PDB file of C-alpha atoms in Angstrom:
ATOM      1  CA  UNK A1411      13.249 -11.130  21.861  1.00  0.00           C
ATOM      2  CA  UNK A1412      16.992 -10.032  23.161  1.00  0.00           C
ATOM      3  CA  UNK A1413      17.724  -6.414  24.114  1.00  0.00           C
ATOM      4  CA  UNK A1414      20.733  -4.818  22.521  1.00  0.00           C
ATOM      5  CA  UNK A1415      22.363  -1.493  24.035  1.00  0.00           C
ATOM      6  CA  UNK A1416      22.528   1.392  21.507  1.00  0.00           C
ATOM      7  CA  UNK A1417      25.799   2.078  19.797  1.00  0.00           C
ATOM      8  CA  UNK A1418      24.780   4.610  17.405  1.00  0.00           C
ATOM      9  CA  UNK A1419      22.383   7.389  18.607  1.00  0.00           C
ATOM     10  CA  UNK A1420      19.226   5.057  19.891  1.00  0.00           C
ATOM     11  CA  UNK A1421      19.809   2.552  17.090  1.00  0.00           C
ATOM     12  CA  UNK A1422      21.904  -0.800  17.423  1.00  0.00           C
ATOM     13  CA  UNK A1423      23.770  -0.976  14.409  1.00  0.00           C
ATOM     14  CA  UNK A1424      25.351  -4.737  13.906  1.00  0.00           C
ATOM     15  CA  UNK A1425      27.224  -4.073  10.384  1.00  0.00           C
ATOM     16  CA  UNK A1426      27.316  -1.492   8.017  1.00  0.00           C
ATOM     17  CA  UNK A1427      27.787  -2.496   4.223  1.00  0.00           C
ATOM     18  CA  UNK A1428      28.972  -1.056   0.880  1.00  0.00           C
ATOM     19  CA  UNK A1429      29.361  -1.934  -2.478  1.00  0.00           C
ATOM     20  CA  UNK A1430      30.712  -0.243  -5.462  1.00  0.00           C
ATOM     21  CA  UNK A1431      29.897  -1.207  -9.525  1.00  0.00           C
ATOM     22  CA  UNK A1432      31.856   0.404 -12.279  1.00  0.00           C
ATOM     23  CA  UNK A1433      30.441  -0.293 -15.555  1.00  0.00           C
ATOM     24  CA  UNK A1434      32.548   0.425 -18.718  1.00  0.00           C
ATOM     25  CA  UNK A1435      30.305  -1.334 -21.299  1.00  0.00           C
ATOM     26  CA  UNK A1436      26.900  -2.298 -21.494  1.00  0.00           C
ATOM     27  CA  UNK A1437      25.343  -5.488 -21.638  1.00  0.00           C
ATOM     28  CA  UNK A1438      25.952  -6.558 -25.259  1.00  0.00           C
ATOM     29  CA  UNK A1439      29.413  -5.106 -25.165  1.00  0.00           C
ATOM     30  CA  UNK A1440      28.949  -1.593 -26.425  1.00  0.00           C
ATOM     31  CA  UNK A1441      31.594   1.047 -25.117  1.00  0.00           C
ATOM     32  CA  UNK A1442      30.389   3.395 -22.763  1.00  0.00           C
ATOM     33  CA  UNK A1443      29.152   6.669 -24.233  1.00  0.00           C
ATOM     34  CA  UNK A1444      31.290   8.764 -22.298  1.00  0.00           C
ATOM     35  CA  UNK A1445      32.600   8.225 -18.598  1.00  0.00           C
ATOM     36  CA  UNK A1446      31.929   4.849 -16.892  1.00  0.00           C
ATOM     37  CA  UNK A1447      29.260   4.511 -14.711  1.00  0.00           C
ATOM     38  CA  UNK A1448      29.667   4.153 -11.009  1.00  0.00           C
ATOM     39  CA  UNK A1449      26.872   2.742  -8.620  1.00  0.00           C
ATOM     40  CA  UNK A1450      27.391   3.150  -4.836  1.00  0.00           C
ATOM     41  CA  UNK A1451      25.426   1.192  -1.978  1.00  0.00           C
ATOM     42  CA  UNK A1452      25.582   2.205   1.494  1.00  0.00           C
ATOM     43  CA  UNK A1453      23.423  -0.033   4.041  1.00  0.00           C
ATOM     44  CA  UNK A1454      22.977  -0.691   7.805  1.00  0.00           C
ATOM     45  CA  UNK A1455      21.878  -3.422   9.513  1.00  0.00           C
ATOM     46  CA  UNK A1456      19.895  -2.439  12.682  1.00  0.00           C
ATOM     47  CA  UNK A1457      18.087  -4.331  15.539  1.00  0.00           C
ATOM     48  CA  UNK A1458      14.233  -3.982  15.439  1.00  0.00           C
ATOM     49  CA  UNK A1459      12.932  -3.127  18.597  1.00  0.00           C
ATOM     50  CA  UNK A1460       9.279  -3.575  17.207  1.00  0.00           C
ATOM     51  CA  UNK A1461      10.050  -7.065  15.994  1.00  0.00           C
ATOM     52  CA  UNK A1462       7.272  -9.210  17.051  1.00  0.00           C
ATOM     53  CA  UNK A1463       4.711  -6.742  18.197  1.00  0.00           C
ATOM     54  CA  UNK A1464       2.362  -4.092  16.833  1.00  0.00           C
ATOM     55  CA  UNK A1465       3.561  -0.528  17.718  1.00  0.00           C
ATOM     56  CA  UNK A1466       1.144   2.411  16.888  1.00  0.00           C
ATOM     57  CA  UNK A1467       3.736   5.024  17.414  1.00  0.00           C
ATOM     58  CA  UNK A1468       7.039   4.670  15.320  1.00  0.00           C
ATOM     59  CA  UNK A1469       7.883   8.356  15.823  1.00  0.00           C
ATOM     60  CA  UNK A1470      11.021   7.402  17.726  1.00  0.00           C
ATOM     61  CA  UNK A1471      12.558   5.996  14.910  1.00  0.00           C
ATOM     62  CA  UNK A1472      11.545   8.693  12.447  1.00  0.00           C
ATOM     63  CA  UNK A1473      12.861  11.529  15.072  1.00  0.00           C
ATOM     64  CA  UNK A1474      16.187   9.597  15.101  1.00  0.00           C
ATOM     65  CA  UNK A1475      16.512   8.714  11.413  1.00  0.00           C
ATOM     66  CA  UNK A1476      18.431  11.950  10.304  1.00  0.00           C
ATOM     67  CA  UNK A1477      21.104  10.395  12.376  1.00  0.00           C
ATOM     68  CA  UNK A1478      21.514   7.530   9.997  1.00  0.00           C
ATOM     69  CA  UNK A1479      21.187   9.947   6.924  1.00  0.00           C
ATOM     70  CA  UNK A1480      23.872  12.095   7.966  1.00  0.00           C
ATOM     71  CA  UNK A1481      26.367   8.912   8.330  1.00  0.00           C
ATOM     72  CA  UNK A1482      24.873   7.304   5.094  1.00  0.00           C
ATOM     73  CA  UNK A1483      25.833  10.479   3.523  1.00  0.00           C
ATOM     74  CA  UNK A1484      29.361  10.907   5.039  1.00  0.00           C
ATOM     75  CA  UNK A1485      30.038   7.138   4.245  1.00  0.00           C
ATOM     76  CA  UNK A1486      29.263   7.672   0.630  1.00  0.00           C
ATOM     77  CA  UNK A1487      31.110  10.651   0.053  1.00  0.00           C
ATOM     78  CA  UNK A1488      34.401   8.627   1.786  1.00  0.00           C
ATOM     79  CA  UNK A1489      33.480   5.710  -0.577  1.00  0.00           C
ATOM     80  CA  UNK A1490      33.122   7.688  -4.038  1.00  0.00           C
ATOM     81  CA  UNK A1491      35.485  10.325  -3.225  1.00  0.00           C
ATOM     82  CA  UNK A1492      32.816  12.862  -3.153  1.00  0.00           C
ATOM     83  CA  UNK A1493      32.235  11.879  -6.618  1.00  0.00           C
ATOM     84  CA  UNK A1494      29.187  14.155  -8.363  1.00  0.00           C
ATOM     85  CA  UNK A1495      25.949  12.177  -8.118  1.00  0.00           C
ATOM     86  CA  UNK A1496      23.341  12.130 -10.380  1.00  0.00           C
ATOM     87  CA  UNK A1497      20.900   9.645  -9.265  1.00  0.00           C
ATOM     88  CA  UNK A1498      19.761   8.141  -6.135  1.00  0.00           C
ATOM     89  CA  UNK A1499      17.365   5.524  -4.674  1.00  0.00           C
ATOM     90  CA  UNK A1500      16.682   3.788  -1.342  1.00  0.00           C
ATOM     91  CA  UNK A1501      15.139   0.764   0.330  1.00  0.00           C
ATOM     92  CA  UNK A1502      14.349  -1.459   3.175  1.00  0.00           C
ATOM     93  CA  UNK A1503      14.886  -5.272   3.828  1.00  0.00           C
ATOM     94  CA  UNK A1504      12.840  -6.295   7.140  1.00  0.00           C
ATOM     95  CA  UNK A1505      13.665  -9.532   8.921  1.00  0.00           C
ATOM     96  CA  UNK A1506      10.548 -11.796   9.285  1.00  0.00           C
ATOM     97  CA  UNK A1507       9.611 -10.926  12.753  1.00  0.00           C
ATOM     98  CA  UNK A1508       9.050  -7.309  11.723  1.00  0.00           C
ATOM     99  CA  UNK A1509       6.613  -5.200   9.702  1.00  0.00           C
ATOM    100  CA  UNK A1510       7.306  -3.630   6.530  1.00  0.00           C
ATOM    101  CA  UNK A1511       6.253  -0.226   8.270  1.00  0.00           C
ATOM    102  CA  UNK A1512       9.073  -0.507  10.651  1.00  0.00           C
ATOM    103  CA  UNK A1513      11.748  -0.064   8.043  1.00  0.00           C
ATOM    104  CA  UNK A1514       9.416   2.522   6.178  1.00  0.00           C
ATOM    105  CA  UNK A1515      10.105   4.666   9.203  1.00  0.00           C
ATOM    106  CA  UNK A1516      13.754   5.033   8.226  1.00  0.00           C
ATOM    107  CA  UNK A1517      12.960   6.283   4.548  1.00  0.00           C
ATOM    108  CA  UNK A1518      11.051   9.257   5.261  1.00  0.00           C
ATOM    109  CA  UNK A1519      12.264  12.960   4.632  1.00  0.00           C
ATOM    110  CA  UNK A1520      13.995  13.540   7.842  1.00  0.00           C
ATOM    111  CA  UNK A1521      16.136  10.792   7.137  1.00  0.00           C
ATOM    112  CA  UNK A1522      16.603  11.523   3.711  1.00  0.00           C
ATOM    113  CA  UNK A1523      17.275  15.339   3.686  1.00  0.00           C
ATOM    114  CA  UNK A1524      20.621  14.888   5.227  1.00  0.00           C
ATOM    115  CA  UNK A1525      21.406  12.712   2.461  1.00  0.00           C
ATOM    116  CA  UNK A1526      20.266  15.062  -0.318  1.00  0.00           C
ATOM    117  CA  UNK A1527      22.627  17.410   1.584  1.00  0.00           C
ATOM    118  CA  UNK A1528      25.572  15.379   1.256  1.00  0.00           C
ATOM    119  CA  UNK A1529      24.981  14.652  -2.562  1.00  0.00           C
ATOM    120  CA  UNK A1530      24.607  18.379  -3.157  1.00  0.00           C
ATOM    121  CA  UNK A1531      21.160  18.587  -2.893  1.00  0.00           C
ATOM    122  CA  UNK A1532      17.997  16.928  -4.664  1.00  0.00           C
ATOM    123  CA  UNK A1533      14.938  18.417  -5.801  1.00  0.00           C
ATOM    124  CA  UNK A1534      12.913  15.161  -6.642  1.00  0.00           C
ATOM    125  CA  UNK A1535      11.382  12.616  -4.460  1.00  0.00           C
ATOM    126  CA  UNK A1536      13.812   9.320  -4.072  1.00  0.00           C
ATOM    127  CA  UNK A1537      12.604   6.106  -5.693  1.00  0.00           C
ATOM    128  CA  UNK A1538      11.975   3.582  -3.277  1.00  0.00           C
ATOM    129  CA  UNK A1539      11.396   0.075  -2.326  1.00  0.00           C
ATOM    130  CA  UNK A1540      11.631  -2.734   0.118  1.00  0.00           C
ATOM    131  CA  UNK A1541      10.634  -6.097   1.325  1.00  0.00           C
ATOM    132  CA  UNK A1542      10.418  -8.858   4.292  1.00  0.00           C
ATOM    133  CA  UNK A1543      13.132 -11.359   4.001  1.00  0.00           C
ATOM    134  CA  UNK A1544      16.176 -13.587   5.164  1.00  0.00           C
ATOM    135  CA  UNK A1545      19.764 -13.328   4.678  1.00  0.00           C
ATOM    136  CA  UNK A1546      20.461 -13.531   0.781  1.00  0.00           C
ATOM    137  CA  UNK A1547      17.209 -11.862  -0.209  1.00  0.00           C
ATOM    138  CA  UNK A1548      17.933  -9.971  -3.218  1.00  0.00           C
ATOM    139  CA  UNK A1549      16.069  -6.244  -3.327  1.00  0.00           C
ATOM    140  CA  UNK A1550      16.250  -4.405  -6.866  1.00  0.00           C
ATOM    141  CA  UNK A1551      16.701  -0.773  -5.839  1.00  0.00           C
ATOM    142  CA  UNK A1552      15.509   1.808  -8.390  1.00  0.00           C
ATOM    143  CA  UNK A1553      17.170   4.917  -9.078  1.00  0.00           C
ATOM    144  CA  UNK A1554      15.846   8.411 -10.448  1.00  0.00           C
ATOM    145  CA  UNK A1555      17.490  11.740 -11.339  1.00  0.00           C
ATOM    146  CA  UNK A1556      18.044  13.603  -8.054  1.00  0.00           C
ATOM    147  CA  UNK A1557      16.526  16.664  -9.512  1.00  0.00           C
ATOM    148  CA  UNK A1558      14.448  15.797 -12.003  1.00  0.00           C
ATOM    149  CA  UNK A1559      12.191  12.561 -12.079  1.00  0.00           C
ATOM    150  CA  UNK A1560      11.372  12.758 -16.131  1.00  0.00           C
ATOM    151  CA  UNK A1561      14.962  12.476 -17.130  1.00  0.00           C
ATOM    152  CA  UNK A1562      14.387   8.470 -18.473  1.00  0.00           C
ATOM    153  CA  UNK A1563      18.034   7.865 -19.102  1.00  0.00           C
ATOM    154  CA  UNK A1564      18.641   8.065 -15.060  1.00  0.00           C
ATOM    155  CA  UNK A1565      15.688   4.969 -14.483  1.00  0.00           C
ATOM    156  CA  UNK A1566      18.034   2.318 -13.476  1.00  0.00           C
ATOM    157  CA  UNK A1567      18.462  -0.512 -10.932  1.00  0.00           C
ATOM    158  CA  UNK A1568      20.738  -1.722  -8.560  1.00  0.00           C
ATOM    159  CA  UNK A1569      20.343  -5.310  -7.107  1.00  0.00           C
ATOM    160  CA  UNK A1570      22.091  -6.160  -3.711  1.00  0.00           C
ATOM    161  CA  UNK A1571      22.053  -8.831  -1.380  1.00  0.00           C
ATOM    162  CA  UNK A1572      23.360  -9.773   2.261  1.00  0.00           C
ATOM    163  CA  UNK A1573      25.020 -12.993   3.218  1.00  0.00           C
ATOM    164  CA  UNK A1574      24.146 -12.930   6.801  1.00  0.00           C
ATOM    165  CA  UNK A1575      21.534 -10.139   7.328  1.00  0.00           C
ATOM    166  CA  UNK A1576      18.714  -9.401   8.116  1.00  0.00           C
ATOM    167  CA  UNK A1577      18.120 -11.746  11.256  1.00  0.00           C
ATOM    168  CA  UNK A1578      14.474 -12.074  12.138  1.00  0.00           C
ATOM    169  CA  UNK A1579      14.805  -9.208  14.483  1.00  0.00           C
ATOM    170  CA  UNK A1580      16.709  -6.578  12.223  1.00  0.00           C
ATOM    171  CA  UNK A1581      16.007  -4.067   9.400  1.00  0.00           C
ATOM    172  CA  UNK A1582      18.364  -3.091   6.959  1.00  0.00           C
ATOM    173  CA  UNK A1583      18.052   0.306   5.450  1.00  0.00           C
ATOM    174  CA  UNK A1584      19.675   0.572   2.059  1.00  0.00           C
ATOM    175  CA  UNK A1585      20.727   3.927  -0.026  1.00  0.00           C
ATOM    176  CA  UNK A1586      22.006   3.646  -3.906  1.00  0.00           C
ATOM    177  CA  UNK A1587      23.553   6.428  -5.597  1.00  0.00           C
ATOM    178  CA  UNK A1588      24.762   6.857  -9.073  1.00  0.00           C
ATOM    179  CA  UNK A1589      27.337   9.216 -11.119  1.00  0.00           C
ATOM    180  CA  UNK A1590      25.368   9.268 -14.743  1.00  0.00           C
ATOM    181  CA  UNK A1591      22.367   7.567 -16.292  1.00  0.00           C
ATOM    182  CA  UNK A1592      22.417   4.351 -18.279  1.00  0.00           C
ATOM    183  CA  UNK A1593      25.366   3.467 -20.671  1.00  0.00           C
ATOM    184  CA  UNK A1594      24.055   4.474 -24.198  1.00  0.00           C
ATOM    185  CA  UNK A1595      20.457   5.578 -23.167  1.00  0.00           C
ATOM    186  CA  UNK A1596      18.530   6.211 -26.211  1.00  0.00           C
ATOM    187  CA  UNK A1597      14.864   5.999 -25.360  1.00  0.00           C
ATOM    188  CA  UNK A1598      14.585   9.862 -25.830  1.00  0.00           C
ATOM    189  CA  UNK A1599      12.585  12.499 -23.537  1.00  0.00           C
ATOM    190  CA  UNK A1600      14.019  15.208 -21.307  1.00  0.00           C
ATOM    191  CA  UNK A1601      17.878  15.169 -21.110  1.00  0.00           C
ATOM    192  CA  UNK A1602      20.010  15.353 -17.785  1.00  0.00           C
ATOM    193  CA  UNK A1603      21.666  18.516 -19.039  1.00  0.00           C
ATOM    194  CA  UNK A1604      18.227  20.130 -19.999  1.00  0.00           C
ATOM    195  CA  UNK A1605      16.539  19.621 -16.524  1.00  0.00           C
ATOM    196  CA  UNK A1606      15.392  22.668 -14.711  1.00  0.00           C
ATOM    197  CA  UNK A1607      15.552  20.792 -11.184  1.00  0.00           C
ATOM    198  CA  UNK A1608      12.132  21.361  -9.813  1.00  0.00           C
ATOM    199  CA  UNK A1609      11.775  17.836  -8.724  1.00  0.00           C
ATOM    200  CA  UNK A1610      10.102  16.756 -12.208  1.00  0.00           C
ATOM    201  CA  UNK A1611      11.400  18.389 -15.056  1.00  0.00           C
TER     202      UNK A1611
END
């Protein structure tokens, strides 16, 4: 495996990705019940130094992951114009020479806490998913309300893919954010405005 010099802390990042969706109407054409829904995606494609081998201790990536969190938060606020964020989610896509666990090392609380700071706090855990794959693999990333997981209007998904990543020895770490819940959500349950922000309710 080729070794690449770090270019962002201890990481070698080949590419950053961003994506915006601006949703004005529902799937059947019904107009938004209020403001449009904005969804934002920020991702980094990172060389995986663990590809092709089993490594017991992944703490080097965990310990360095807050640097990624800070940069993802900065890029989100630049992309969104510091829009108010109500929900979020995260995922990893690991090239096929790597382990799923390699990517998960970049999704733990040390990485997530700077992102919570960037969106004005978040009491709830961040919905998460991931897989191993190749360029063009689609990842469906779940959303949850950032302060109260029982707000069912904010359960949603953003599907993303990357045309030339990940290579076999790369990992993509990906975060998604939304400015509100689904358009015309009408399944009842706890409303966002009634949430107490304790992580669940």
